[in-house]
């Protein structure tokens, strides 16, 4: 986005058709400030992570990633995302379908509730599960009596992650589906298509890039969540530490290479996320242009 | 492992993550919930015990660790973290688990020697190399312009020992005047720019992030910081008076009975009192409690006049109520930003 905006701007200058014609010094200053800011607050920390991770050489880097606790943290993070993202995908599509295509009582309440996880601090998101499922929580005694472990175990971590990543897909799809309206579906139905067929052949292809966009952001947050998961994890090494939690633990054990090696993996996830996100945006714009 | 439901549930969820767990049914697993600076000690001790247990019984035992500020860790056990053993920074936190949940028998502290404390420690100062602010004793910490790093007594056990040591020092130098002691401690905490939630957080703040002129911390943590992270950059200052810190250990009765791990959990804690366990404690700079080993290391640990919590503060329950409970002296004196 940034680069494309910059490029468009340059093209506009070249063609001397720019709507705004700021003096060169002002343009230079504004662009300069933006670049310095990005360099200082985004690129420098990113570089610092990699420098620290490879500080003692590539061999040490690989060895610290192959540590059994680190592998367990990676597996747990992948598992959590593999459960949370599909759940929120299904929920997100269902909710935005309902909201965009139908009128019903309590619709605005539903929209507000979907935003709830964005509004509360992640620490509170974790705490509510302790209140619900903790030994002294509302459901704790019953769970304990039936030997079901939720908090300080994998299910709790998954639940907290599902909660904080709840809005991503729905938030992406609701405005999109609202803008698209219901004409195409109505046409399909009047031509004799069934409900399911209409959804698969008409609705889904229309929103596929929006879905991808939501899924990418949802996944990034699911893998990166710290606050909510920290409250509910119990920090058991090799069992309930996700990657972000494991980074903190390694750092506190003076294992800086290990901590930054895991952090570098999260950085790679972030970079892949950005590339995929840009791709989805690009595809989406192309499709809009065609239609 | 234990009951059928638990195993099934583990298969359905955690089993996916830990393929190894499913294959080894015979494998015993213990969870040791501990306080912040014991990470290195238990890492080596766990390996030593696992080997000992294998030789003795032929069974494989795996010990999982969880670390954090002692108060926070106790809170997690109260909320349902299934610890087989707790090895915390002070007796009060274990009393609290016992009182609130009944998971631990009331007389837990009489079950192992030396009040269930296999090792002891104290609180000392760590300063920048060359001691540029010339810090020698507690009264140097209240001088204007001295920045002091210590964790939060609400969440950290070590921080509570530190608070009491400062209070005890002030009592001693003011003929037991409580009001003067309170004023002294209030002054000290005015010089604290950041309260971390546990001892290890404070060490990183001081050594790694370079904040503060003096860190008050566990003697073992100070030794470790000088040896590892801050080698050549920090030095230890031993005050004229400190407090005898007794970090106790116990089996969590209801959890081990449920998991069927009482035998191995008890042996695990008893192993701390053996020669091997005591040598490891000394290696990681804890003061051994078994005399034969302690005598060997008298030269290693500085001689400090040590206050006893029971004598000066009437035991942990009383100290907790007076100083650290909501509305206690800490809440009264600690006013950040004033």
Coordinates of C-alpha atoms in Angstrom, one line a residue:
Chain A
X1 CA 0.0 0.0 0.0
X2 CA 2.7 2.4 1.1
X3 CA 4.9 1.8 -1.9
X4 CA 2.0 1.8 -4.3
X5 CA 0.8 5.1 -2.9
X6 CA 4.2 6.5 -3.2
X7 CA 4.5 5.3 -6.7
X8 CA 1.2 6.7 -7.8
X9 CA 2.3 10.0 -6.3
X10 CA 5.5 9.9 -8.3
X11 CA 3.6 9.1 -11.5
X12 CA 1.3 11.9 -10.9
X13 CA 4.2 14.3 -10.5
X14 CA 5.7 13.1 -13.7
X15 CA 2.6 13.7 -15.6
X16 CA 2.1 17.0 -13.9
X17 CA -1.6 16.3 -13.4
X18 CA -1.5 16.1 -9.6
X19 CA -4.6 17.6 -8.0
X20 CA -2.5 19.0 -5.2
X21 CA 0.7 20.7 -6.1
X22 CA 2.7 21.1 -2.9
X23 CA 6.1 22.7 -3.1
X24 CA 8.9 20.1 -3.5
X25 CA 10.3 20.9 -0.1
X26 CA 7.0 20.1 1.6
X27 CA 6.6 16.8 -0.3
X28 CA 10.2 15.9 0.4
X29 CA 9.8 16.6 4.1
X30 CA 6.5 14.7 4.5
X31 CA 7.8 11.7 2.7
X32 CA 11.0 11.9 4.6
X33 CA 9.3 12.0 7.9
X34 CA 7.1 9.0 7.0
X35 CA 10.2 7.0 5.9
X36 CA 12.2 7.8 9.0
X37 CA 9.3 7.0 11.2
X38 CA 8.8 3.6 9.5
X39 CA 12.5 2.9 9.6
X40 CA 12.7 3.8 13.3
X41 CA 9.6 2.1 14.6
X42 CA 9.1 -0.8 12.2
X43 CA 12.3 -1.8 10.4
X44 CA 14.8 -1.2 13.1
X45 CA 13.1 -3.5 15.7
X46 CA 12.6 -6.1 13.0
X47 CA 16.3 -6.0 12.1
X48 CA 17.2 -6.1 15.8
X49 CA 15.2 -9.3 16.2
X50 CA 17.2 -11.0 13.4
X51 CA 20.5 -9.6 14.6
X52 CA 19.9 -11.0 18.1
X53 CA 18.6 -14.3 16.8
X54 CA 21.7 -15.0 14.6
X55 CA 24.0 -13.2 17.1
X56 CA 25.9 -16.5 18.0
X57 CA 25.8 -17.9 14.5
X58 CA 23.4 -20.0 12.4
X59 CA 24.3 -23.2 14.2
X60 CA 23.2 -21.9 17.6
X61 CA 20.1 -20.5 16.0
X62 CA 19.1 -23.9 14.7
X63 CA 20.0 -25.7 17.9
X64 CA 17.8 -23.4 19.9
X65 CA 14.9 -23.9 17.6
X66 CA 15.2 -27.7 17.9
X67 CA 15.0 -27.5 21.7
X68 CA 12.1 -29.8 22.7
X69 CA 10.3 -27.1 24.7
X70 CA 10.5 -24.8 21.7
X71 CA 9.2 -27.4 19.4
X72 CA 6.3 -28.0 21.8
X73 CA 5.5 -24.3 21.8
X74 CA 5.5 -24.2 18.0
X75 CA 3.3 -27.2 17.8
X76 CA 0.9 -25.7 20.4
X77 CA 0.7 -22.4 18.4
X78 CA 0.0 -24.3 15.2
X79 CA -2.7 -26.4 16.8
X80 CA -4.3 -23.4 18.4
X81 CA -4.5 -21.5 15.1
X82 CA -5.7 -24.7 13.3
X83 CA -8.7 -24.8 15.6
X84 CA -9.4 -21.1 16.2
X85 CA -9.2 -20.0 12.5
X86 CA -11.6 -22.5 11.0
X87 CA -14.1 -22.0 13.9
X88 CA -14.0 -18.2 13.3
X89 CA -14.2 -18.7 9.6
X90 CA -17.4 -20.6 9.8
X91 CA -18.8 -18.3 12.4
X92 CA -17.7 -15.2 10.5
X93 CA -19.3 -16.3 7.2
X94 CA -22.5 -17.4 9.0
X95 CA -22.8 -14.1 11.0
X96 CA -22.1 -11.8 8.1
X97 CA -24.4 -13.8 5.8
X98 CA -27.2 -13.4 8.4
X99 CA -26.5 -9.7 9.0
X100 CA -26.0 -8.6 5.4
X101 CA -28.7 -10.6 3.7
X102 CA -31.6 -10.7 6.2
X103 CA -33.5 -8.4 8.5
X104 CA -34.1 -9.7 12.0
X105 CA -34.7 -8.6 15.6
X106 CA -31.5 -7.9 17.5
X107 CA -29.3 -7.4 14.4
X108 CA -27.6 -4.3 15.7
X109 CA -27.0 -6.0 19.0
X110 CA -25.3 -8.9 17.2
X111 CA -23.1 -6.5 15.3
X112 CA -22.1 -4.8 18.6
X113 CA -21.4 -8.1 20.3
X114 CA -19.1 -9.3 17.5
X115 CA -16.9 -6.3 18.2
X116 CA -16.7 -7.0 21.9
X117 CA -13.3 -8.8 21.8
X118 CA -11.8 -5.8 20.1
X119 CA -13.2 -3.6 22.9
X120 CA -11.9 -5.4 25.9
X121 CA -8.3 -5.8 27.0
X122 CA -6.9 -9.3 26.2
X123 CA -6.0 -9.7 29.9
X124 CA -9.7 -9.4 30.7
X125 CA -10.5 -11.9 27.9
X126 CA -8.2 -14.4 29.7
X127 CA -9.6 -13.5 33.1
X128 CA -13.2 -14.3 32.2
X129 CA -12.2 -17.9 31.5
X130 CA -10.5 -18.1 34.9
X131 CA -13.7 -16.8 36.4
X132 CA -15.8 -19.3 34.5
X133 CA -13.6 -22.4 34.6
X134 CA -11.2 -21.8 37.5
X135 CA -11.4 -24.1 40.5
X136 CA -13.4 -21.4 42.2
X137 CA -15.2 -20.3 39.1
X138 CA -18.8 -20.9 38.2
X139 CA -18.2 -24.2 36.4
X140 CA -14.9 -25.1 38.1
X141 CA -16.2 -27.5 40.7
X142 CA -18.2 -29.5 38.2
X143 CA -15.3 -29.7 35.7
X144 CA -13.0 -30.7 38.4
X145 CA -15.4 -33.5 39.6
X146 CA -15.5 -34.8 36.0
X147 CA -11.7 -34.5 35.4
X148 CA -12.1 -32.0 32.6
X149 CA -9.3 -29.6 32.4
X150 CA -9.9 -26.3 30.6
X151 CA -7.8 -23.6 32.1
X152 CA -4.0 -24.1 32.5
X153 CA -4.4 -26.6 29.7
X154 CA -4.8 -26.7 25.9
X155 CA -8.6 -26.2 25.7
X156 CA -8.3 -23.0 27.7
X157 CA -5.7 -21.6 25.4
X158 CA -7.8 -22.5 22.4
X159 CA -10.9 -20.9 23.9
X160 CA -9.1 -17.6 24.8
X161 CA -7.6 -17.5 21.3
X162 CA -11.0 -18.1 19.7
X163 CA -12.4 -15.3 21.8
X164 CA -9.8 -12.7 20.9
X165 CA -9.8 -13.6 17.1
X166 CA -13.6 -13.7 17.0
X167 CA -14.3 -10.5 15.0
X168 CA -11.7 -10.7 12.3
X169 CA -13.5 -12.7 9.6
X170 CA -17.0 -11.3 10.3
X171 CA -15.7 -7.7 10.5
X172 CA -14.2 -8.1 7.1
X173 CA -17.2 -9.7 5.4
X174 CA -20.1 -7.7 6.8
X175 CA -19.4 -4.4 4.9
X176 CA -18.5 -6.3 1.8
X177 CA -21.6 -8.4 1.7
X178 CA -23.8 -5.4 2.6
X179 CA -22.3 -3.5 -0.3
X180 CA -23.0 -6.4 -2.7
X181 CA -26.6 -6.6 -1.7
X182 CA -29.0 -9.5 -2.4
X183 CA -29.8 -9.1 -6.1
X184 CA -27.5 -11.8 -7.4
X185 CA -28.8 -14.3 -4.8
X186 CA -32.4 -13.4 -5.7
X187 CA -31.6 -13.9 -9.4
X188 CA -30.1 -17.3 -8.6
X189 CA -33.1 -18.3 -6.5
X190 CA -35.6 -17.2 -9.2
X191 CA -33.7 -19.3 -11.7
X192 CA -34.3 -22.3 -9.6
X193 CA -31.1 -22.7 -7.6
X194 CA -31.4 -24.1 -4.1
X195 CA -30.2 -22.3 -1.0
X196 CA -27.0 -24.2 -0.6
X197 CA -26.3 -24.0 -4.4
X198 CA -26.8 -20.3 -4.3
X199 CA -24.4 -19.9 -1.4
X200 CA -21.7 -22.0 -3.1
X201 CA -22.0 -20.7 -6.6
X202 CA -23.0 -17.1 -6.1
X203 CA -22.3 -15.8 -2.6
X204 CA -19.0 -17.5 -1.8
X205 CA -17.2 -16.6 -5.1
X206 CA -18.2 -13.0 -4.5
X207 CA -16.6 -12.8 -1.1
X208 CA -13.6 -15.2 -1.5
X209 CA -10.9 -12.5 -1.3
X210 CA -12.6 -10.9 1.6
X211 CA -12.7 -14.3 3.3
X212 CA -9.0 -14.8 2.6
X213 CA -8.1 -11.4 4.0
X214 CA -10.1 -12.1 7.2
X215 CA -8.5 -15.5 7.6
X216 CA -5.0 -14.1 7.2
X217 CA -5.5 -11.5 9.9
X218 CA -7.3 -13.9 12.1
X219 CA -4.4 -16.4 11.8
X220 CA -1.8 -13.7 12.5
X221 CA -3.6 -12.7 15.7
X222 CA -4.2 -16.3 16.8
X223 CA -0.5 -17.1 16.5
X224 CA 0.6 -13.9 18.1
X225 CA -1.8 -13.5 21.0
X226 CA 0.0 -12.9 24.3
X227 CA -2.2 -11.3 27.0
X228 CA -5.2 -13.5 27.1
X229 CA -3.2 -16.7 26.6
X230 CA -0.7 -15.7 29.3
X231 CA -3.5 -15.4 31.9
X232 CA -4.9 -18.8 31.2
X233 CA -1.7 -20.8 30.4
X234 CA -0.1 -21.6 33.7
X235 CA 3.2 -21.4 31.9
X236 CA 4.1 -25.0 32.0
X237 CA 7.2 -25.6 29.9
X238 CA 6.7 -27.9 27.0
X239 CA 2.9 -28.2 27.6
X240 CA 1.0 -24.9 27.8
X241 CA 3.5 -22.3 26.4
X242 CA 2.6 -20.9 23.0
X243 CA 5.3 -19.2 21.0
X244 CA 4.8 -15.7 22.3
X245 CA 4.8 -17.0 25.9
X246 CA 7.9 -19.1 25.2
X247 CA 9.7 -16.0 23.9
X248 CA 9.1 -14.3 27.3
X249 CA 10.3 -17.4 29.3
X250 CA 13.5 -17.8 27.3
X251 CA 14.2 -14.1 27.6
X252 CA 13.8 -14.3 31.4
X253 CA 16.2 -17.2 31.4
X254 CA 18.9 -15.1 29.9
X255 CA 18.6 -17.2 26.7
X256 CA 18.5 -14.3 24.3
X257 CA 19.4 -16.3 21.2
X258 CA 16.6 -18.8 22.0
X259 CA 14.1 -16.0 22.7
X260 CA 14.9 -14.1 19.5
X261 CA 15.1 -17.3 17.4
X262 CA 11.4 -18.0 18.3
X263 CA 10.7 -14.3 17.9
X264 CA 12.2 -14.4 14.4
X265 CA 9.7 -17.2 13.5
X266 CA 6.9 -15.0 14.6
X267 CA 8.4 -12.2 12.5
X268 CA 8.4 -14.5 9.5
X269 CA 4.8 -15.3 10.1
X270 CA 4.1 -11.6 10.2
X271 CA 6.0 -11.0 6.9
X272 CA 4.1 -13.9 5.2
X273 CA 0.9 -12.4 6.5
X274 CA 1.7 -9.0 5.0
X275 CA 2.6 -10.5 1.6
X276 CA -0.6 -12.6 1.5
X277 CA -2.6 -9.7 2.7
X278 CA -1.3 -7.5 -0.1
X279 CA -2.0 -10.3 -2.6
X280 CA -5.5 -10.6 -1.4
X281 CA -6.0 -6.9 -1.6
X282 CA -4.6 -6.7 -5.1
X283 CA -6.7 -9.6 -6.3
X284 CA -9.8 -8.1 -4.8
X285 CA -9.2 -4.8 -6.5
X286 CA -8.7 -6.5 -9.8
X287 CA -12.0 -8.3 -9.4
X288 CA -13.8 -5.1 -8.6
X289 CA -12.3 -3.5 -11.7
X290 CA -13.5 -6.4 -13.9
X291 CA -17.0 -6.3 -12.4
Chain B
X1 CA -1.8 -41.6 33.8
X2 CA -4.9 -41.5 36.0
X3 CA -8.6 -41.8 35.4
X4 CA -10.1 -42.8 32.1
X5 CA -11.8 -39.5 31.4
X6 CA -8.6 -37.6 31.9
X7 CA -6.7 -39.8 29.5
X8 CA -9.4 -39.6 26.9
X9 CA -9.5 -35.8 27.2
X10 CA -5.7 -35.7 27.0
X11 CA -5.9 -37.7 23.8
X12 CA -8.5 -35.5 22.3
X13 CA -6.6 -32.3 22.9
X14 CA -3.2 -32.2 24.5
X15 CA -2.4 -35.6 23.0
X16 CA -2.4 -34.0 19.6
X17 CA 0.3 -31.7 20.6
X18 CA 2.4 -34.2 22.5
X19 CA 2.6 -37.3 20.4
X20 CA 5.2 -38.6 22.9
X21 CA 2.8 -38.5 25.8
X22 CA 0.4 -40.9 24.3
X23 CA 3.0 -43.5 23.5
X24 CA 4.5 -43.7 27.0
X25 CA 1.8 -44.8 29.3
X26 CA 4.3 -45.9 32.0
X27 CA 5.9 -42.4 32.1
X28 CA 5.2 -40.5 35.3
X29 CA 4.8 -36.8 35.0
X30 CA 5.2 -34.3 37.8
X31 CA 4.4 -30.6 37.6
X32 CA 6.6 -28.4 39.9
X33 CA 5.1 -24.9 40.3
X34 CA 7.9 -22.8 41.5
X35 CA 8.9 -19.1 42.0
X36 CA 11.0 -17.0 39.8
X37 CA 14.7 -17.5 40.3
X38 CA 14.7 -21.3 40.8
X39 CA 14.7 -22.0 37.0
X40 CA 18.3 -23.0 36.7
X41 CA 18.4 -25.0 39.9
X42 CA 15.4 -27.1 39.0
X43 CA 16.5 -27.6 35.4
X44 CA 19.5 -29.5 36.7
X45 CA 17.9 -31.0 39.8
X46 CA 15.0 -32.5 37.7
X47 CA 17.5 -34.3 35.4
X48 CA 19.4 -35.6 38.4
X49 CA 16.2 -36.8 40.1
X50 CA 14.9 -38.4 36.9
X51 CA 18.1 -40.4 36.7
X52 CA 18.0 -41.3 40.4
X53 CA 14.4 -42.5 40.1
X54 CA 15.2 -44.6 37.0
X55 CA 18.0 -46.3 38.7
X56 CA 16.0 -46.9 41.9
X57 CA 12.7 -48.0 40.5
X58 CA 13.2 -48.5 36.7
X59 CA 10.5 -46.0 36.0
X60 CA 10.8 -42.9 33.9
X61 CA 9.7 -39.7 35.4
X62 CA 9.4 -36.4 33.6
X63 CA 9.2 -33.1 35.6
X64 CA 7.5 -30.1 34.1
X65 CA 8.2 -26.6 35.4
X66 CA 6.3 -23.5 35.7
X67 CA 7.9 -20.3 37.1
X68 CA 6.7 -16.8 38.0
X69 CA 6.3 -14.5 41.0
X70 CA 5.4 -16.7 44.1
X71 CA 2.2 -14.9 44.8
X72 CA 1.1 -15.2 41.2
X73 CA 2.0 -18.9 41.1
X74 CA 0.1 -19.6 44.3
X75 CA -2.9 -17.8 42.7
X76 CA -2.7 -20.1 39.7
X77 CA -2.7 -23.2 41.9
X78 CA -5.7 -21.8 43.8
X79 CA -7.4 -21.2 40.4
X80 CA -6.8 -24.8 39.4
X81 CA -3.2 -25.2 38.0
X82 CA -2.6 -28.9 38.8
X83 CA 0.7 -28.8 40.6
X84 CA 2.0 -32.1 42.1
X85 CA 4.5 -30.1 44.1
X86 CA 4.9 -26.4 44.9
X87 CA 8.3 -25.0 45.7
X88 CA 7.5 -21.4 46.5
X89 CA 9.3 -18.4 48.0
X90 CA 7.7 -18.2 51.3
X91 CA 5.3 -20.2 53.6
X92 CA 2.4 -17.8 53.4
X93 CA 1.7 -18.5 49.8
X94 CA 1.5 -22.3 50.5
X95 CA -0.7 -21.5 53.6
X96 CA -3.0 -19.6 51.4
X97 CA -3.4 -22.5 48.9
X98 CA -4.1 -24.8 51.8
X99 CA -6.6 -22.4 53.4
X100 CA -8.5 -21.5 50.3
X101 CA -8.6 -24.8 48.5
X102 CA -7.8 -27.6 51.0
X103 CA -5.6 -29.1 48.4
X104 CA -2.7 -29.2 50.9
X105 CA -2.9 -30.6 54.5
X106 CA -2.8 -27.8 57.1
X107 CA 0.3 -29.3 58.8
X108 CA 2.3 -29.3 55.6
X109 CA 5.3 -27.4 57.0
X110 CA 6.0 -30.1 59.6
X111 CA 6.3 -32.9 56.9
X112 CA 9.9 -32.3 55.8
X113 CA 13.0 -31.2 57.8
X114 CA 13.9 -27.6 58.5
X115 CA 10.3 -26.3 58.3
X116 CA 10.1 -27.9 54.8
X117 CA 12.9 -25.6 53.6
X118 CA 15.6 -27.7 51.8
X119 CA 17.6 -24.5 51.2
X120 CA 17.6 -21.0 52.5
X121 CA 18.7 -17.7 51.2
X122 CA 18.7 -14.0 52.0
X123 CA 18.4 -10.6 50.3
X124 CA 21.4 -8.6 49.1
X125 CA 22.2 -5.7 46.9
X126 CA 23.6 -5.7 43.3
X127 CA 25.2 -2.5 42.1
X128 CA 26.9 -1.3 38.9
X129 CA 30.6 -2.0 38.6
X130 CA 32.7 0.1 40.9
X131 CA 29.7 1.0 43.0
X132 CA 29.4 4.6 41.7
X133 CA 26.7 5.6 44.1
X134 CA 28.7 4.2 47.1
X135 CA 25.9 2.0 48.3
X136 CA 26.9 0.1 51.5
X137 CA 23.7 -0.5 53.5
X138 CA 20.0 0.0 53.6
X139 CA 20.2 3.7 54.7
X140 CA 22.0 4.4 51.4
X141 CA 18.9 3.3 49.5
X142 CA 16.7 6.2 50.8
X143 CA 19.1 8.9 49.7
X144 CA 17.7 11.2 47.0
X145 CA 18.8 10.4 43.5
X146 CA 19.4 6.7 44.2
X147 CA 17.2 4.6 42.0
X148 CA 16.2 1.2 43.5
X149 CA 14.9 -1.8 41.6
X150 CA 12.9 -4.4 43.5
X151 CA 9.8 -6.5 42.5
X152 CA 6.2 -6.0 43.6
X153 CA 5.5 -7.4 47.1
X154 CA 1.9 -8.0 45.9
X155 CA 3.0 -10.7 43.4
X156 CA 6.6 -11.6 44.4
X157 CA 7.7 -13.6 47.4
X158 CA 11.3 -12.2 47.2
X159 CA 9.9 -8.7 47.3
X160 CA 8.1 -9.4 50.5
X161 CA 11.2 -10.7 52.1
X162 CA 13.0 -7.5 50.9
X163 CA 10.2 -5.3 52.3
X164 CA 10.5 -7.0 55.7
X165 CA 14.3 -6.8 55.7
X166 CA 14.1 -3.1 55.2
X167 CA 11.5 -2.7 57.9
X168 CA 13.5 -4.8 60.3
X169 CA 16.6 -2.8 59.6
X170 CA 14.8 0.5 60.3
X171 CA 13.3 -1.0 63.5
X172 CA 16.7 -2.0 64.7
X173 CA 18.1 1.5 64.1
X174 CA 15.2 3.3 65.6
X175 CA 14.8 1.4 68.9
X176 CA 11.8 -0.5 67.6
X177 CA 9.8 2.5 66.6
X178 CA 7.2 1.3 64.1
X179 CA 6.3 4.8 62.9
X180 CA 9.9 5.5 62.0
X181 CA 10.3 2.1 60.3
X182 CA 7.3 2.9 58.2
X183 CA 8.7 6.3 57.3
X184 CA 12.0 4.6 56.3
X185 CA 10.3 2.0 54.0
X186 CA 8.1 4.7 52.5
X187 CA 11.2 6.7 51.6
X188 CA 12.8 3.6 50.1
X189 CA 9.9 2.8 47.8
X190 CA 9.8 6.5 46.7
X191 CA 13.1 5.6 45.0
X192 CA 11.7 2.6 43.1
X193 CA 10.9 3.6 39.5
X194 CA 9.5 0.2 38.4
X195 CA 8.0 -2.8 40.2
X196 CA 8.3 -6.0 38.2
X197 CA 6.0 -8.9 39.1
X198 CA 8.8 -11.3 39.9
X199 CA 12.5 -11.4 40.9
X200 CA 13.7 -12.4 37.5
X201 CA 11.8 -9.5 35.8
X202 CA 13.6 -7.1 38.2
X203 CA 17.0 -8.7 37.4
X204 CA 16.5 -8.2 33.7
X205 CA 15.3 -4.6 34.3
X206 CA 18.4 -3.9 36.2
X207 CA 21.1 -5.8 34.3
X208 CA 19.8 -6.1 30.8
X209 CA 17.8 -2.9 30.5
X210 CA 20.3 -0.9 32.6
X211 CA 17.6 0.8 34.8
X212 CA 18.4 1.8 38.4
X213 CA 21.5 2.2 40.6
X214 CA 20.9 -0.8 42.9
X215 CA 18.9 -4.0 42.6
X216 CA 17.7 -5.7 45.8
X217 CA 17.4 -9.4 45.2
X218 CA 17.9 -12.9 46.4
X219 CA 21.5 -13.8 47.2
X220 CA 21.3 -16.7 44.7
X221 CA 19.9 -14.5 42.0
X222 CA 22.7 -11.9 42.7
X223 CA 25.4 -14.7 42.3
X224 CA 23.8 -15.9 39.2
X225 CA 23.5 -12.5 37.6
X226 CA 27.2 -11.9 38.4
X227 CA 28.1 -15.2 36.8
X228 CA 25.9 -15.1 33.7
X229 CA 24.2 -12.0 32.4
X230 CA 26.1 -9.2 34.1
X231 CA 29.5 -10.7 34.3
X232 CA 32.0 -7.9 34.9
X233 CA 29.2 -5.3 34.9
X234 CA 27.7 -5.7 38.3
X235 CA 28.9 -6.4 41.8
X236 CA 27.3 -7.6 45.1
X237 CA 27.0 -5.4 48.2
X238 CA 26.2 -7.2 51.4
X239 CA 24.2 -5.0 53.8
X240 CA 24.9 -5.0 57.6
X241 CA 21.6 -6.8 58.2
X242 CA 19.2 -8.9 56.2
X243 CA 16.5 -11.5 56.6
X244 CA 16.7 -15.3 56.7
X245 CA 14.6 -16.3 53.7
X246 CA 13.0 -19.8 53.9
X247 CA 11.5 -21.0 50.6
X248 CA 9.5 -24.0 51.5
X249 CA 8.4 -27.0 49.4
X250 CA 5.5 -29.4 49.7
X251 CA 3.4 -32.0 47.9
X252 CA -0.1 -30.9 46.9
X253 CA -2.0 -33.7 48.5
X254 CA -5.2 -33.8 46.5
X255 CA -3.4 -33.4 43.2
X256 CA -0.9 -36.2 43.8
X257 CA -3.7 -38.5 45.1
X258 CA -5.7 -37.9 41.9
X259 CA -2.7 -38.3 39.6
X260 CA -1.4 -41.3 41.6
X261 CA 2.0 -39.6 41.9
X262 CA 2.3 -39.3 45.7
X263 CA 5.2 -41.7 46.0
X264 CA 7.3 -40.1 43.3
X265 CA 6.4 -36.5 44.3
X266 CA 7.4 -37.2 47.9
X267 CA 10.7 -38.8 46.8
X268 CA 11.3 -35.8 44.6
X269 CA 11.1 -33.4 47.5
X270 CA 13.1 -35.7 49.8
X271 CA 15.8 -35.9 47.2
X272 CA 16.4 -32.1 47.7
X273 CA 17.7 -33.0 51.2
X274 CA 20.1 -35.6 50.0
X275 CA 23.8 -34.9 49.4
X276 CA 23.2 -34.6 45.7
X277 CA 20.3 -32.3 46.1
X278 CA 22.1 -30.1 48.6
X279 CA 25.2 -29.9 46.5
X280 CA 23.1 -28.7 43.6
X281 CA 21.4 -26.1 45.8
X282 CA 24.8 -24.8 46.7
X283 CA 25.9 -24.9 43.1
X284 CA 23.1 -22.6 42.3
X285 CA 23.9 -20.4 45.3
X286 CA 21.2 -21.4 47.7
X287 CA 22.4 -22.0 51.3
X288 CA 22.1 -25.7 52.0
X289 CA 20.0 -26.6 55.1
X290 CA 21.7 -30.0 55.8
X291 CA 24.6 -29.2 58.1
X292 CA 27.2 -31.5 56.6
X293 CA 26.9 -29.8 53.2
X294 CA 26.3 -26.4 54.6
X295 CA 29.6 -26.6 56.5
X296 CA 31.5 -27.3 53.3
X297 CA 30.2 -24.0 51.8
X298 CA 30.6 -21.6 54.7
X299 CA 33.3 -19.7 52.8
X300 CA 31.0 -19.2 49.8
X301 CA 28.2 -17.3 51.4
X302 CA 28.8 -13.9 53.0
X303 CA 28.3 -13.7 56.8
X304 CA 25.3 -11.4 57.4
X305 CA 23.3 -10.7 60.6
X306 CA 20.0 -12.3 59.7
X307 CA 16.6 -11.4 61.0
X308 CA 14.1 -14.2 61.7
X309 CA 10.6 -13.7 60.5
X310 CA 9.0 -15.5 63.4
X311 CA 10.9 -13.4 66.0
X312 CA 10.6 -9.9 64.4
X313 CA 7.2 -10.2 62.6
X314 CA 5.4 -12.9 64.5
X315 CA 5.4 -15.3 61.5
X316 CA 4.1 -15.1 57.9
X317 CA 0.4 -15.0 58.5
X318 CA 0.8 -12.0 60.8
X319 CA 3.4 -10.2 58.5
X320 CA 1.1 -10.7 55.5
X321 CA -1.9 -9.3 57.3
X322 CA 0.0 -6.2 58.6
X323 CA 2.0 -5.4 55.6
X324 CA 0.8 -6.9 52.3
X325 CA -2.9 -7.5 52.6
X326 CA -5.2 -4.9 50.9
X327 CA -4.9 -1.7 52.9
X328 CA -1.7 -3.0 54.7
X329 CA 1.4 -0.9 55.2
X330 CA 2.6 -1.4 51.7
X331 CA -0.6 0.0 50.2
X332 CA -0.4 2.9 52.6
X333 CA 3.2 3.9 51.8
X334 CA 3.4 3.0 48.1
X335 CA 2.1 6.0 46.1
X336 CA 3.6 5.9 42.6
X337 CA 4.2 9.3 41.0
X338 CA 4.2 11.2 44.3

